[in-house]
Tab-separated table of N, CA and C in Angstrom:
chain	number	residue	atom	x	y	z
A	1	MET	N	13.343	-22.576	-27.447
A	1	MET	CA	12.353	-23.519	-27.515
A	1	MET	C	12.485	-23.594	-25.952
A	2	ARG	N	13.517	-24.209	-25.385
A	2	ARG	CA	13.810	-25.121	-24.519
A	2	ARG	C	12.896	-24.539	-22.938
A	3	ASP	N	13.652	-22.993	-23.052
A	3	ASP	CA	12.964	-22.140	-22.391
A	3	ASP	C	11.737	-22.153	-22.005
A	4	ILE	N	10.958	-22.137	-23.182
A	4	ILE	CA	9.740	-22.389	-23.146
A	4	ILE	C	8.562	-23.505	-22.804
A	5	MET	N	9.348	-24.464	-22.708
A	5	MET	CA	8.712	-25.927	-22.100
A	5	MET	C	9.226	-25.708	-20.493
A	6	GLY	N	10.309	-25.073	-20.128
A	6	GLY	CA	11.323	-24.882	-18.729
A	6	GLY	C	9.343	-23.805	-18.151
A	7	MET	N	9.839	-22.687	-18.862
A	7	MET	CA	8.328	-21.713	-18.339
A	7	MET	C	7.446	-22.847	-18.267
A	8	MET	N	6.702	-23.692	-19.369
A	8	MET	CA	5.062	-23.949	-19.387
A	8	MET	C	5.563	-24.951	-18.353
A	9	GLY	N	6.474	-25.734	-18.092
A	9	GLY	CA	6.562	-27.097	-16.525
A	9	GLY	C	6.356	-25.741	-15.415
A	10	LYS	N	7.014	-24.490	-15.139
A	10	LYS	CA	7.076	-23.990	-14.087
A	10	LYS	C	5.979	-22.945	-13.800
A	11	VAL	N	5.042	-22.809	-14.966
A	11	VAL	CA	3.571	-22.291	-14.502
A	11	VAL	C	2.550	-23.644	-14.571
A	12	LYS	N	2.505	-24.774	-14.340
A	12	LYS	CA	1.575	-25.875	-14.139
A	12	LYS	C	2.761	-26.311	-12.841
A	13	GLU	N	3.667	-25.728	-12.454
A	13	GLU	CA	4.209	-26.010	-11.006
A	13	GLU	C	3.198	-25.390	-9.988
A	14	MET	N	3.304	-24.125	-10.891
A	14	MET	CA	2.857	-23.354	-9.926
A	14	MET	C	0.814	-23.351	-9.667
A	15	GLN	N	0.710	-23.909	-11.017
A	15	GLN	CA	-0.558	-23.899	-11.034
A	15	GLN	C	-1.341	-24.795	-9.737
A	16	ALA	N	-0.492	-26.000	-9.633
A	16	ALA	CA	-0.917	-26.963	-8.596
A	16	ALA	C	-0.519	-26.272	-6.889
A	17	LYS	N	0.215	-25.911	-7.017
A	17	LYS	CA	0.661	-25.275	-5.819
A	17	LYS	C	-0.432	-24.427	-4.836
A	18	MET	N	-0.854	-23.000	-6.437
A	18	MET	CA	-1.862	-22.184	-5.907
A	18	MET	C	-2.922	-23.097	-5.843
A	19	GLU	N	-3.292	-24.487	-6.200
A	19	GLU	CA	-4.886	-24.927	-5.703
A	19	GLU	C	-4.839	-25.788	-4.493
A	20	LYS	N	-3.411	-26.535	-4.640
A	20	LYS	CA	-3.127	-26.758	-3.043
A	20	LYS	C	-3.347	-26.003	-1.883
A	21	MET	N	-3.152	-24.610	-2.154
A	21	MET	CA	-2.772	-23.341	-1.392
A	21	MET	C	-4.597	-23.268	-1.118
A	22	GLN	N	-4.930	-23.019	-1.832
A	22	GLN	CA	-6.415	-22.499	-2.003
A	22	GLN	C	-7.371	-23.350	-1.238
A	23	ALA	N	-6.997	-24.719	-1.359
A	23	ALA	CA	-8.014	-25.719	-0.295
A	23	ALA	C	-7.133	-25.874	0.861
A	24	GLU	N	-6.312	-25.253	0.840
A	24	GLU	CA	-5.860	-25.172	2.412
A	24	GLU	C	-6.387	-23.813	3.316
A	25	ILE	N	-6.100	-22.804	2.373
A	25	ILE	CA	-7.076	-21.640	3.066
A	25	ILE	C	-8.447	-21.849	3.285
A	26	ALA	N	-8.983	-22.658	2.523
A	26	ALA	CA	-10.975	-22.666	2.345
A	26	ALA	C	-11.269	-23.790	3.428
A	27	GLU	N	-10.355	-24.996	4.248
A	27	GLU	CA	-9.739	-25.229	5.447
A	27	GLU	C	-9.587	-24.493	6.491
A	28	LEU	N	-8.239	-23.669	6.047
A	28	LEU	CA	-8.383	-22.966	7.307
A	28	LEU	C	-9.381	-22.079	8.218
A	29	GLU	N	-8.921	-22.439	9.706
A	29	GLU	CA	-10.309	-21.626	10.663
A	29	GLU	C	-9.523	-20.248	11.546
A	30	VAL	N	-9.917	-19.158	11.589
A	30	VAL	CA	-9.498	-18.509	12.598
A	30	VAL	C	-10.437	-17.528	13.338
A	31	VAL	N	-9.482	-17.526	14.275
A	31	VAL	CA	-10.586	-16.921	15.558
A	31	VAL	C	-10.099	-15.540	15.926
A	32	GLY	N	-11.001	-14.303	15.840
A	32	GLY	CA	-10.488	-13.657	16.433
A	32	GLY	C	-11.576	-13.167	16.961
A	33	LYS	N	-10.877	-12.023	18.092
A	33	LYS	CA	-11.644	-11.546	19.473
A	33	LYS	C	-11.821	-10.331	19.586
A	34	SER	N	-12.351	-10.078	20.876
A	34	SER	CA	-12.433	-8.521	20.920
A	34	SER	C	-13.179	-8.625	22.433
A	35	GLY	N	-12.724	-7.253	22.761
A	35	GLY	CA	-13.701	-6.921	24.245
A	35	GLY	C	-12.787	-7.754	24.773
A	36	GLY	N	-11.333	-7.924	25.201
A	36	GLY	CA	-10.325	-9.022	25.709
A	36	GLY	C	-11.240	-10.200	26.066
A	37	GLY	N	-11.577	-10.378	24.885
A	37	GLY	CA	-11.970	-11.738	24.410
A	37	GLY	C	-13.448	-12.072	25.121
A	38	LEU	N	-14.602	-10.947	25.590
A	38	LEU	CA	-15.821	-11.003	25.670
A	38	LEU	C	-16.830	-11.254	24.472
A	39	VAL	N	-16.089	-11.752	22.818
A	39	VAL	CA	-16.875	-11.762	21.829
A	39	VAL	C	-15.803	-12.237	20.841
A	40	THR	N	-16.058	-13.351	20.485
A	40	THR	CA	-15.395	-13.976	19.939
A	40	THR	C	-15.802	-14.510	18.595
A	41	VAL	N	-15.310	-14.889	17.026
A	41	VAL	CA	-15.549	-14.834	15.734
A	41	VAL	C	-15.039	-16.224	15.786
A	42	THR	N	-15.364	-16.962	14.986
A	42	THR	CA	-14.267	-18.507	14.166
A	42	THR	C	-14.994	-17.845	12.429
A	43	MET	N	-13.915	-17.864	11.445
A	43	MET	CA	-14.239	-17.833	10.296
A	43	MET	C	-13.173	-18.524	9.641
A	44	THR	N	-14.194	-18.850	8.545
A	44	THR	CA	-12.530	-20.078	7.764
A	44	THR	C	-11.982	-19.340	6.686
A	45	GLY	N	-11.215	-19.397	5.846
A	45	GLY	CA	-9.782	-18.405	5.832
A	45	GLY	C	-10.693	-18.115	4.084
A	46	LYS	N	-11.814	-18.628	3.846
A	46	LYS	CA	-12.285	-17.576	3.146
A	46	LYS	C	-13.610	-16.691	3.361
A	47	GLY	N	-13.229	-16.414	5.013
A	47	GLY	CA	-14.477	-15.700	4.878
A	47	GLY	C	-15.991	-15.811	5.738
A	48	GLU	N	-16.216	-17.176	5.563
A	48	GLU	CA	-17.313	-17.408	6.502
A	48	GLU	C	-17.589	-18.012	7.691
A	49	LEU	N	-18.473	-17.385	8.252
A	49	LEU	CA	-18.989	-16.645	9.840
A	49	LEU	C	-18.988	-18.626	10.302
A	50	LYS	N	-18.125	-19.405	10.850
A	50	LYS	CA	-19.008	-20.511	11.222
A	50	LYS	C	-18.986	-20.715	12.959
A	51	GLY	N	-18.632	-19.613	14.042
A	51	GLY	CA	-19.451	-19.657	15.022
A	51	GLY	C	-18.915	-17.941	15.655
A	52	LEU	N	-19.683	-17.941	16.404
A	52	LEU	CA	-19.748	-16.546	17.242
A	52	LEU	C	-20.252	-16.804	18.912
A	53	LYS	N	-19.166	-16.330	19.915
A	53	LYS	CA	-19.819	-16.078	21.270
A	53	LYS	C	-19.546	-15.487	21.932
A	54	ILE	N	-20.648	-15.104	22.512
A	54	ILE	CA	-20.766	-13.776	23.214
A	54	ILE	C	-20.871	-14.145	24.855
A	55	ASP	N	-20.047	-13.426	25.568
A	55	ASP	CA	-19.634	-13.278	26.927
A	55	ASP	C	-21.606	-12.850	27.645
A	56	PRO	N	-21.747	-13.666	28.771
A	56	PRO	CA	-23.753	-13.726	29.176
A	56	PRO	C	-23.176	-12.146	29.989
A	57	SER	N	-22.291	-11.839	30.025
A	57	SER	CA	-22.233	-10.248	30.818
A	57	SER	C	-22.430	-8.762	30.013
A	58	LEU	N	-22.177	-9.031	28.671
A	58	LEU	CA	-22.515	-8.008	27.617
A	58	LEU	C	-24.462	-8.509	27.009
A	59	PHE	N	-25.118	-8.884	27.614
A	59	PHE	CA	-26.565	-9.145	27.606
A	59	PHE	C	-27.583	-8.179	28.188
A	60	LYS	N	-27.424	-6.551	28.044
A	60	LYS	CA	-27.754	-5.935	28.949
A	60	LYS	C	-27.878	-4.873	27.822
A	61	GLU	N	-29.616	-4.559	28.068
A	61	GLU	CA	-30.316	-4.075	27.151
A	61	GLU	C	-29.659	-2.475	26.945
A	62	ASP	N	-28.718	-1.756	28.010
A	62	ASP	CA	-27.852	0.029	27.778
A	62	ASP	C	-26.903	-0.705	27.157
A	63	ASP	N	-26.956	-2.031	26.993
A	63	ASP	CA	-24.784	-1.785	26.437
A	63	ASP	C	-25.188	-2.891	24.810
A	64	VAL	N	-25.870	-2.540	24.123
A	64	VAL	CA	-25.870	-2.878	23.099
A	64	VAL	C	-25.434	-2.665	21.616
A	65	GLU	N	-24.969	-1.114	21.949
A	65	GLU	CA	-24.424	-0.542	21.176
A	65	GLU	C	-22.817	-1.467	21.127
A	66	ILE	N	-22.559	-1.118	22.417
A	66	ILE	CA	-20.889	-1.996	22.441
A	66	ILE	C	-21.070	-3.127	22.718
A	67	LEU	N	-21.974	-4.043	22.597
A	67	LEU	CA	-22.475	-5.718	22.348
A	67	LEU	C	-22.045	-5.675	20.406
A	68	GLU	N	-22.764	-4.545	19.617
A	68	GLU	CA	-22.608	-4.928	18.045
A	68	GLU	C	-21.163	-4.474	17.428
A	69	ASP	N	-20.470	-3.291	18.484
A	69	ASP	CA	-19.081	-2.810	18.071
A	69	ASP	C	-18.309	-3.677	18.205
A	70	LEU	N	-18.762	-4.843	19.689
A	70	LEU	CA	-17.497	-5.784	19.599
A	70	LEU	C	-17.346	-7.027	18.865
A	71	ILE	N	-18.441	-7.606	18.283
A	71	ILE	CA	-18.998	-8.026	17.131
A	71	ILE	C	-18.487	-7.996	16.058
A	72	VAL	N	-18.469	-6.525	15.793
A	72	VAL	CA	-17.828	-5.764	14.395
A	72	VAL	C	-16.208	-6.312	14.437
A	73	ALA	N	-15.831	-5.808	15.708
A	73	ALA	CA	-14.304	-5.629	15.588
A	73	ALA	C	-13.820	-7.102	15.543
A	74	ALA	N	-14.723	-8.431	16.410
A	74	ALA	CA	-13.989	-9.556	16.686
A	74	ALA	C	-13.914	-9.974	14.896
A	75	HIS	N	-14.985	-9.875	14.050
A	75	HIS	CA	-14.816	-9.946	12.593
A	75	HIS	C	-13.840	-9.269	11.834
A	76	LYS	N	-13.577	-8.086	12.294
A	76	LYS	CA	-12.694	-7.631	11.775
A	76	LYS	C	-11.276	-8.398	11.868
A	77	ASP	N	-10.842	-9.037	13.135
A	77	ASP	CA	-9.682	-9.734	13.952
A	77	ASP	C	-9.537	-10.339	12.885
A	78	ALA	N	-10.703	-11.812	12.639
A	78	ALA	CA	-11.030	-12.752	12.078
A	78	ALA	C	-10.282	-12.523	10.755
A	79	LYS	N	-11.013	-11.652	10.001
A	79	LYS	CA	-10.833	-11.087	8.676
A	79	LYS	C	-8.967	-10.990	8.242
A	80	ASP	N	-8.786	-10.381	9.144
A	80	ASP	CA	-7.380	-9.465	8.871
A	80	ASP	C	-6.351	-11.097	9.484
A	81	LYS	N	-6.771	-11.795	10.679
A	81	LYS	CA	-6.064	-12.973	10.163
A	81	LYS	C	-5.942	-13.701	9.408
A	82	ALA	N	-6.817	-13.938	8.649
A	82	ALA	CA	-7.300	-15.156	7.531
A	82	ALA	C	-6.629	-14.717	6.061
A	83	GLU	N	-6.629	-12.925	6.089
A	83	GLU	CA	-5.828	-11.775	5.223
A	83	GLU	C	-4.323	-12.713	5.666
A	84	ALA	N	-3.641	-12.332	6.094
A	84	ALA	CA	-2.089	-12.228	6.668
A	84	ALA	C	-1.980	-14.169	6.735
A	85	VAL	N	-2.906	-14.920	6.869
A	85	VAL	CA	-2.094	-16.189	6.520
A	85	VAL	C	-2.143	-16.344	5.381
A	86	THR	N	-3.395	-15.873	4.563
A	86	THR	CA	-3.187	-16.273	2.749
A	86	THR	C	-1.939	-15.796	2.711
A	87	ALA	N	-1.816	-14.300	2.699
A	87	ALA	CA	-0.909	-13.576	2.397
A	87	ALA	C	0.467	-14.370	2.162
A	88	GLU	N	1.139	-14.646	3.573
A	88	GLU	CA	2.147	-15.884	3.561
A	88	GLU	C	2.100	-17.315	3.321
A	89	LYS	N	0.876	-17.746	2.754
A	89	LYS	CA	0.966	-18.306	2.055
A	89	LYS	C	1.073	-18.756	0.367
A	90	THR	N	0.692	-16.855	0.054
A	90	THR	CA	0.667	-16.703	-1.738
A	90	THR	C	2.341	-16.478	-1.749
A	91	LYS	N	2.693	-16.201	-1.033
A	91	LYS	CA	4.052	-15.645	-0.645
A	91	LYS	C	5.382	-16.843	-0.981
A	92	GLU	N	4.755	-17.956	0.007
A	92	GLU	CA	5.580	-18.984	-0.038
A	92	GLU	C	5.767	-19.580	-1.478
A	93	VAL	N	4.227	-20.097	-1.944
A	93	VAL	CA	4.310	-20.118	-3.322
A	93	VAL	C	4.949	-19.254	-4.369
A	94	THR	N	4.566	-18.520	-4.550
A	94	THR	CA	5.043	-17.377	-5.813
A	94	THR	C	6.674	-17.074	-5.542
A	95	ALA	N	7.029	-17.886	-4.323
A	95	ALA	CA	8.526	-17.047	-4.604
A	95	ALA	C	9.109	-17.398	-5.700
A	96	GLY	N	10.121	-16.117	-5.842
A	96	GLY	CA	11.183	-16.024	-7.036
A	96	GLY	C	10.260	-15.773	-8.237
A	97	LEU	N	9.087	-15.386	-8.461
A	97	LEU	CA	8.239	-15.285	-9.604
A	97	LEU	C	8.566	-13.639	-9.576
A	98	PRO	N	8.286	-13.209	-10.690
A	98	PRO	CA	8.029	-11.723	-10.575
A	98	PRO	C	6.470	-11.648	-10.946
A	99	ILE	N	6.056	-11.108	-9.516
A	99	ILE	CA	4.401	-10.408	-9.966
A	99	ILE	C	4.750	-9.336	-9.638
A	100	PRO	N	3.651	-8.097	-10.366
A	100	PRO	CA	3.479	-6.915	-10.545
A	100	PRO	C	3.265	-6.104	-8.671
A	101	PRO	N	3.692	-5.585	-8.411
A	101	PRO	CA	3.370	-4.713	-6.923
A	101	PRO	C	1.992	-4.955	-6.793
A	102	GLY	N	1.344	-5.254	-5.675
A	102	GLY	CA	-0.093	-4.715	-5.453
A	102	GLY	C	-1.269	-6.004	-5.994
A	103	MET	N	-0.439	-6.643	-6.580
A	103	MET	CA	-1.524	-8.048	-7.449
A	103	MET	C	-1.455	-9.105	-6.142
A	104	LYS	N	-2.854	-9.094	-5.737
A	104	LYS	CA	-3.523	-10.006	-4.629
A	104	LYS	C	-3.785	-11.349	-5.782
A	105	LEU	N	-3.230	-12.215	-4.870
A	105	LEU	CA	-3.427	-14.035	-5.066
A	105	LEU	C	-4.053	-15.054	-3.655
A	106	PRO	N	-4.630	-15.245	-4.143
A	106	PRO	CA	-5.410	-16.106	-5.269
A	106	PRO	C	-6.415	-15.033	-5.905
A	107	PHE	N	-6.763	-15.281	-7.178
A	107	PHE	CA	-7.378	-13.985	-7.658
A	107	PHE	C	-9.137	-14.027	-7.048
């Protein structure tokens, strides 16, 4: 019976840590860049686009496709950074818990 009570205590503790971590991720802002900084994207940890900056030198009619590719690349860079931070925070919170491989947290 003590094992069950101890386990329940750990579950509640982990739940509180996960809620705190999710709040931190929601407040997180990451910056992705492409084209050597010609395009910069700012996103939250939840993937919400907060800002986009484009160097004026890219505003040429014949460079539209390049600009579009750079925006996509900057967005991917920011998303990858947010996912890396999320993975690291999740790893810290779940340290020592037997979580199946490939399972992503938070859900």
